[in-house]
Every structure is written in structure tokens, then in C-alpha cells.
Amino acid sequence: MTILEILQLKRERKKLAVVTAYDALFARIVEQAGIRVILVGDSLGVVVQGKPNTLSVTMDDMLYHTKLVADAAPRALVISDMPFMSYQVSAEDAVRNAGRLLQAGAAAVKLEGGAVMADRVKAMTSLGIPVMGHLGMTPQSVYALGGYKVQGKADDQASRLLQDAKAIEAAGAFALVLEAIPADLAKKITQALSISTIGIGAGPHCDGQVLVLYDLLGLFDTFVPKFVKTYAHLKTDALQALSRYKEDVEQGKFPSDSESYH
Ligand code: KIV
């Protein structure tokens, strides 16, 4: 999968499925399922590291998980999140840190923010580093936004988001995640841009969709937002398997003869 193919899908009005992955095991499964774009999201801070938000994720964390995923899924386009404070201070930081993520195996990076981040996006894209934007509910701004809330409901917020989307496109981004915004606004932004919009909680009109892998597999249930569709119940399966294993060991049923060497 390439950046050009993603842009071509938009022109052909074909939808793109994107999912997160953080390790080799799941990256292989995602690739085998035919999903061609994998996001190594800083959501790993919450679903892998068990933190309350993404703010503590470091560049070292992202480099480690990017390498695991990129090595395991060589045919997929791997996009890595730029963690909090890896691009906020300066365009120079942004370029240097994005370069490190590409050296770890990512083909593109994602950062959060609108017009205020346009100079970072331009600095990276003009040096050949593909960038995906992220607008709406931007988790790295969770404190400023007052929590995980739907964004862009008021008219002034909605028009600011549209302006932000245009600024990120003009700066050279190839795609834009729209998170937790009204479906009508996502439709308007999608129609206004020639780059792909990838929605998460942004309704059906985006050019593609992204979900956190552990949400869609039913593995992470600490907090399940309204926009998540649970396609499997792996936490329930794991709990059942583990209690059966415990029971078997305690009752002397495991290992049996067939699991023993002679
Ligand atoms: O970190 C992440 O997984 C993300 C997606 C939810 C878009 O940014």
C-alpha cells in the first residue's frame, strides 16, 4: 500500500479500512485479514500500558512498537503516531522525530492539531515525510478539551475545524483523521478536501474508518465509546479459557497423557 494508492481510493470513492496494531502478533493477523493500512497509535499508552491517557507515551515507546509492527507487516502501510511533546515545541523537533519513526519502519507519521501545526506538517512533507493530520477530539489535548467529548457541535467550532482541515491539507498532508465529530460536519470536511478523511466516531461519510484494534476485538472494556463496533468478544473468550485452565490444573486434569513426554 502506498500514499498514492490512498489518494487514488479517494478519487475512486472507495472506502479504506485502517486499524491500530502495536505488536508483531496482531500486526500479522491484521495484514492476513487484508487490512492494508496500520496505525501504530499512541493509544498504546492506554490499551497496552494501562495509563489513563496518551500523554505519557514517549518517542522510545513509539519507536519500539513501530519496529515490531513494521517488521511483522511488510506489505501494509504503517503510520506512526508522533507522541505528545515530540512535535509541539518546534518544526525542527517534528522533522527530527518523524525521521526517527520512518527509520524504525513507518511510512508516514500522524500528528494532532489544526492550523497551528501547519508549519510542522509543511516542514515534514517538504522533506519527503508523509504526514496524516488528526482533528476533532484530539486525545493529546484531553485536558484542554475538558475530557473525551464530541467536538465541532457549535457552529463556530465547526467552521474552525473546517478551516483547520484545509490548513492541514494545504500544508501537504495526505490524509486526516477526524475523531468524534458530528457526521454532517465530517461529510462537509470530506467533500471540501482532496485528501482522504479517516473517521473514528465521525459517521459514515469519511473516506475511510479507523478503530483501535483492542476495541473492535472486544479486548479492552475499561471504556467503550459509542462509536466503537465490537466485532468479537476476545476478553470473554480469554476469561473462559483461563478459568478452564486453572480448574484443569487444580483438578489434576492438565497435563493429561497426550500432553506428556514418554
Ligand atoms: O492513537 C490512536 O490509536 C489514534 C486513533 C484512535 C485514530 O490516534
Coordinates of C-alpha atoms and ligand atoms in Angstrom, one line a residue:
M1 CA 0.0 0.0 0.0
T2 CA 1.3 3.4 -0.8
I3 CA 0.3 7.0 -0.1
L4 CA -0.6 7.4 -3.8
E5 CA -2.9 4.5 -3.6
I6 CA -4.7 6.0 -0.7
L7 CA -5.3 9.2 -2.7
Q8 CA -6.4 7.2 -5.6
L9 CA -9.0 5.4 -3.4
K10 CA -10.5 8.8 -2.6
R11 CA -10.7 9.8 -6.2
E12 CA -12.5 6.4 -6.9
R13 CA -14.7 6.9 -3.9
K14 CA -13.6 3.6 -2.4
K15 CA -13.5 3.2 1.3
L16 CA -10.4 2.4 3.3
A17 CA -10.3 0.3 6.5
V18 CA -7.5 1.3 8.9
V19 CA -6.8 -0.3 12.3
T20 CA -4.3 0.1 15.0
A21 CA -1.7 -2.5 16.0
Y22 CA 1.2 -2.4 18.5
D23 CA 3.0 -5.7 18.3
A24 CA 4.1 -8.4 15.8
L25 CA 1.4 -11.0 16.6
F26 CA -1.5 -8.7 15.9
A27 CA 0.2 -6.9 13.0
R28 CA 0.5 -10.2 11.2
I29 CA -3.2 -11.0 11.9
V30 CA -4.2 -7.6 10.6
E31 CA -2.2 -8.0 7.5
Q32 CA -3.5 -11.5 6.9
A33 CA -7.1 -10.1 7.2
G34 CA -6.3 -7.9 4.2
I35 CA -6.2 -4.6 6.0
R36 CA -3.6 -2.5 4.2
V37 CA -3.0 0.5 6.5
I38 CA -1.9 0.0 10.1
L39 CA -1.7 2.8 12.6
V40 CA 0.7 2.4 15.5
G41 CA -1.4 4.7 17.6
D42 CA -0.3 6.4 20.8
S43 CA -3.5 4.8 22.1
L44 CA -1.0 2.2 23.1
G45 CA -0.5 4.3 26.2
V46 CA -4.0 3.4 27.3
V47 CA -4.6 -0.1 25.8
V48 CA -1.1 -1.6 26.2
Q49 CA 0.5 0.4 29.0
G50 CA -2.7 0.8 31.1
K51 CA -2.4 4.6 31.5
P52 CA -5.4 6.9 31.8
N53 CA -4.5 8.8 28.6
T54 CA -1.8 9.1 25.9
L55 CA 0.3 11.9 27.4
S56 CA 3.0 9.7 28.9
V57 CA 3.8 7.9 25.7
T58 CA 7.4 8.6 24.6
M59 CA 9.4 8.5 21.4
D60 CA 11.2 5.4 22.7
D61 CA 7.8 3.7 23.1
M62 CA 6.7 4.6 19.6
L63 CA 10.0 3.6 18.0
Y64 CA 9.8 0.2 19.8
H65 CA 6.2 -0.6 18.7
T66 CA 6.7 0.8 15.2
K67 CA 9.6 -1.5 14.6
L68 CA 7.6 -4.5 15.9
V69 CA 4.7 -3.7 13.6
A70 CA 6.6 -2.7 10.5
D71 CA 8.8 -5.8 10.6
A72 CA 5.8 -8.1 11.0
A73 CA 3.6 -6.5 8.3
P74 CA 5.9 -5.6 5.5
R75 CA 3.1 -5.2 2.9
A76 CA 1.0 -2.8 5.0
L77 CA 1.4 0.9 5.1
V78 CA 2.5 1.6 8.6
I79 CA 1.6 5.1 10.1
S80 CA 3.1 6.0 13.4
D81 CA 1.7 8.5 15.9
M82 CA 4.0 11.3 17.0
P83 CA 3.7 11.2 20.7
F84 CA 3.0 14.2 23.0
M85 CA 5.9 16.7 23.0
S86 CA 7.7 15.2 20.0
Y87 CA 6.4 17.9 17.7
Q88 CA 4.6 20.6 19.8
V89 CA 7.7 22.7 20.5
S90 CA 9.1 23.3 17.1
A91 CA 9.2 22.2 13.4
E92 CA 12.7 21.1 14.0
D93 CA 11.7 18.6 16.7
A94 CA 8.9 17.4 14.4
V95 CA 11.2 16.7 11.5
R96 CA 13.8 15.0 13.7
N97 CA 11.3 12.8 15.5
A98 CA 9.3 11.9 12.4
G99 CA 12.6 10.9 10.7
R100 CA 13.3 8.5 13.6
L101 CA 9.9 6.9 13.2
L102 CA 10.5 6.4 9.4
Q103 CA 13.9 4.9 10.2
A104 CA 12.1 2.4 12.6
G105 CA 9.9 1.3 9.7
A106 CA 6.9 3.7 9.5
A107 CA 6.0 5.0 6.0
A108 CA 4.2 8.1 7.4
V109 CA 3.6 9.9 10.7
K110 CA 0.4 11.3 12.3
L111 CA 0.2 14.4 14.5
E112 CA -2.7 16.1 16.2
G113 CA -3.8 19.7 15.6
G114 CA -5.0 22.2 13.1
A115 CA -3.7 25.4 11.5
V116 CA -1.3 25.9 14.4
M117 CA 0.5 22.7 13.3
A118 CA 0.6 23.6 9.6
D119 CA 4.2 24.7 9.8
R120 CA 5.2 21.3 11.3
V121 CA 3.3 19.5 8.6
K122 CA 4.9 21.6 5.8
A123 CA 8.4 21.2 7.2
M124 CA 8.0 17.4 7.2
T125 CA 6.2 17.0 3.9
S126 CA 8.6 19.3 2.1
L127 CA 11.4 17.0 3.2
G128 CA 9.6 13.9 1.9
I129 CA 8.0 12.7 5.1
P130 CA 4.3 11.8 4.6
V131 CA 2.0 13.2 7.2
M132 CA -1.5 12.4 8.4
G133 CA -3.3 15.0 10.4
H134 CA -5.8 14.5 13.3
L135 CA -8.6 16.9 14.2
G136 CA -11.7 16.9 16.4
M137 CA -11.3 15.0 19.6
T138 CA -7.5 15.1 19.8
P139 CA -6.5 12.9 22.8
Q140 CA -3.2 14.7 23.5
S141 CA -5.3 17.8 24.3
V142 CA -7.6 15.9 26.6
Y143 CA -7.1 18.4 29.5
A144 CA -7.6 21.5 27.3
L145 CA -10.8 19.9 25.8
G146 CA -12.2 19.0 29.3
G147 CA -12.4 15.3 28.6
Y148 CA -13.2 12.9 25.8
K149 CA -16.0 14.9 24.3
V150 CA -17.6 15.2 20.8
Q151 CA -16.1 18.3 19.1
G152 CA -17.5 20.7 16.5
K153 CA -21.1 20.7 17.6
A154 CA -21.3 24.5 17.8
D155 CA -21.3 26.5 14.5
D156 CA -18.1 28.4 15.4
Q157 CA -16.3 25.2 16.4
A158 CA -17.4 23.5 13.2
S159 CA -16.2 26.3 10.9
R160 CA -12.9 26.4 12.8
L161 CA -12.5 22.6 12.2
L162 CA -13.2 23.1 8.5
Q163 CA -10.5 25.8 8.3
D164 CA -8.1 23.6 10.3
A165 CA -8.7 20.7 7.9
K166 CA -8.0 23.0 4.9
A167 CA -4.8 24.3 6.5
I168 CA -3.5 20.7 7.1
E169 CA -4.3 19.8 3.5
A170 CA -2.6 22.9 2.2
A171 CA 0.5 22.1 4.3
G172 CA 0.8 18.8 2.3
A173 CA -0.8 16.1 4.5
F174 CA -2.1 13.1 2.5
A175 CA -4.9 12.2 5.0
L176 CA -6.7 13.4 8.0
V177 CA -8.2 11.6 11.0
L178 CA -11.5 13.1 12.1
E179 CA -12.3 11.9 15.6
A180 CA -15.6 12.3 17.5
I181 CA -17.3 15.0 15.4
P182 CA -20.8 15.1 14.0
A183 CA -21.4 13.1 10.9
D184 CA -22.7 16.1 8.9
L185 CA -19.5 18.1 9.7
A186 CA -17.3 15.1 8.7
K187 CA -19.2 14.9 5.4
K188 CA -18.7 18.6 4.8
I189 CA -14.9 18.4 5.5
T190 CA -14.6 15.2 3.4
Q191 CA -16.3 16.9 0.4
A192 CA -14.1 20.0 0.9
L193 CA -10.8 18.1 0.8
S194 CA -9.0 16.2 -1.9
I195 CA -7.0 14.3 0.7
S196 CA -8.6 11.3 2.5
T197 CA -10.5 11.7 5.7
I198 CA -10.4 8.7 8.1
G199 CA -13.1 8.8 10.6
I200 CA -13.4 7.5 14.2
G201 CA -16.7 8.5 15.7
A202 CA -17.2 10.8 12.7
G203 CA -20.0 9.0 10.9
P204 CA -20.2 7.1 7.6
H205 CA -19.3 9.8 5.1
C206 CA -15.5 9.8 5.6
D207 CA -13.2 8.3 3.0
G208 CA -12.1 5.6 5.5
Q209 CA -12.5 4.4 9.0
V210 CA -10.1 3.6 11.8
L211 CA -10.7 1.8 15.1
V212 CA -8.5 0.8 18.0
L213 CA -7.8 -2.9 17.5
Y214 CA -8.5 -4.0 21.1
D215 CA -11.8 -2.1 21.0
L216 CA -13.1 -3.9 17.9
L217 CA -11.9 -7.3 19.1
G218 CA -13.7 -6.8 22.5
L219 CA -10.4 -7.0 24.4
F220 CA -10.5 -3.6 26.0
D221 CA -13.6 -2.8 28.0
T222 CA -12.5 -0.2 30.6
F223 CA -14.1 2.5 28.4
V224 CA -16.0 1.7 25.2
P225 CA -17.1 4.9 23.3
K226 CA -20.4 5.0 21.5
F227 CA -18.6 4.9 18.1
V228 CA -16.9 1.5 18.7
K229 CA -18.4 -1.6 17.0
T230 CA -17.3 -4.7 18.8
Y231 CA -16.7 -7.4 16.2
A232 CA -15.5 -10.1 18.6
H233 CA -15.5 -10.8 22.3
L234 CA -11.9 -11.9 23.0
K235 CA -11.9 -10.8 26.6
T236 CA -14.8 -13.1 27.4
D237 CA -13.1 -15.9 25.5
A238 CA -9.8 -15.3 27.3
L239 CA -11.5 -15.3 30.7
Q240 CA -13.3 -18.5 29.9
A241 CA -10.1 -20.2 28.7
L242 CA -8.1 -19.1 31.7
S243 CA -10.6 -20.3 34.2
R244 CA -10.9 -23.6 32.5
Y245 CA -7.1 -23.9 32.5
K246 CA -7.0 -23.1 36.3
E247 CA -9.7 -25.6 37.0
D248 CA -7.9 -28.3 35.0
V249 CA -4.6 -27.7 36.8
E250 CA -6.3 -27.7 40.2
Q251 CA -8.2 -30.9 39.5
G252 CA -5.2 -32.7 38.0
K253 CA -6.8 -32.9 34.6
F254 CA -3.9 -31.0 32.9
P255 CA -1.5 -32.1 31.7
S256 CA -3.0 -35.4 30.5
D257 CA -1.1 -38.3 28.9
S258 CA -1.4 -36.7 25.5
E259 CA 0.4 -33.5 26.7
S260 CA 3.2 -35.5 28.4
Y261 CA 6.5 -36.9 27.0
H262 CA 7.4 -40.6 27.4
Ligands
KIV1 O1 -3.8 6.6 18.9 C1 -4.7 6.2 18.1 O2 -4.9 5.0 18.1 C2 -5.4 7.1 17.3 C3 -6.6 6.6 16.6 C4 -7.7 6.4 17.6 C5 -7.0 7.5 15.5 O3 -5.0 8.2 17.2

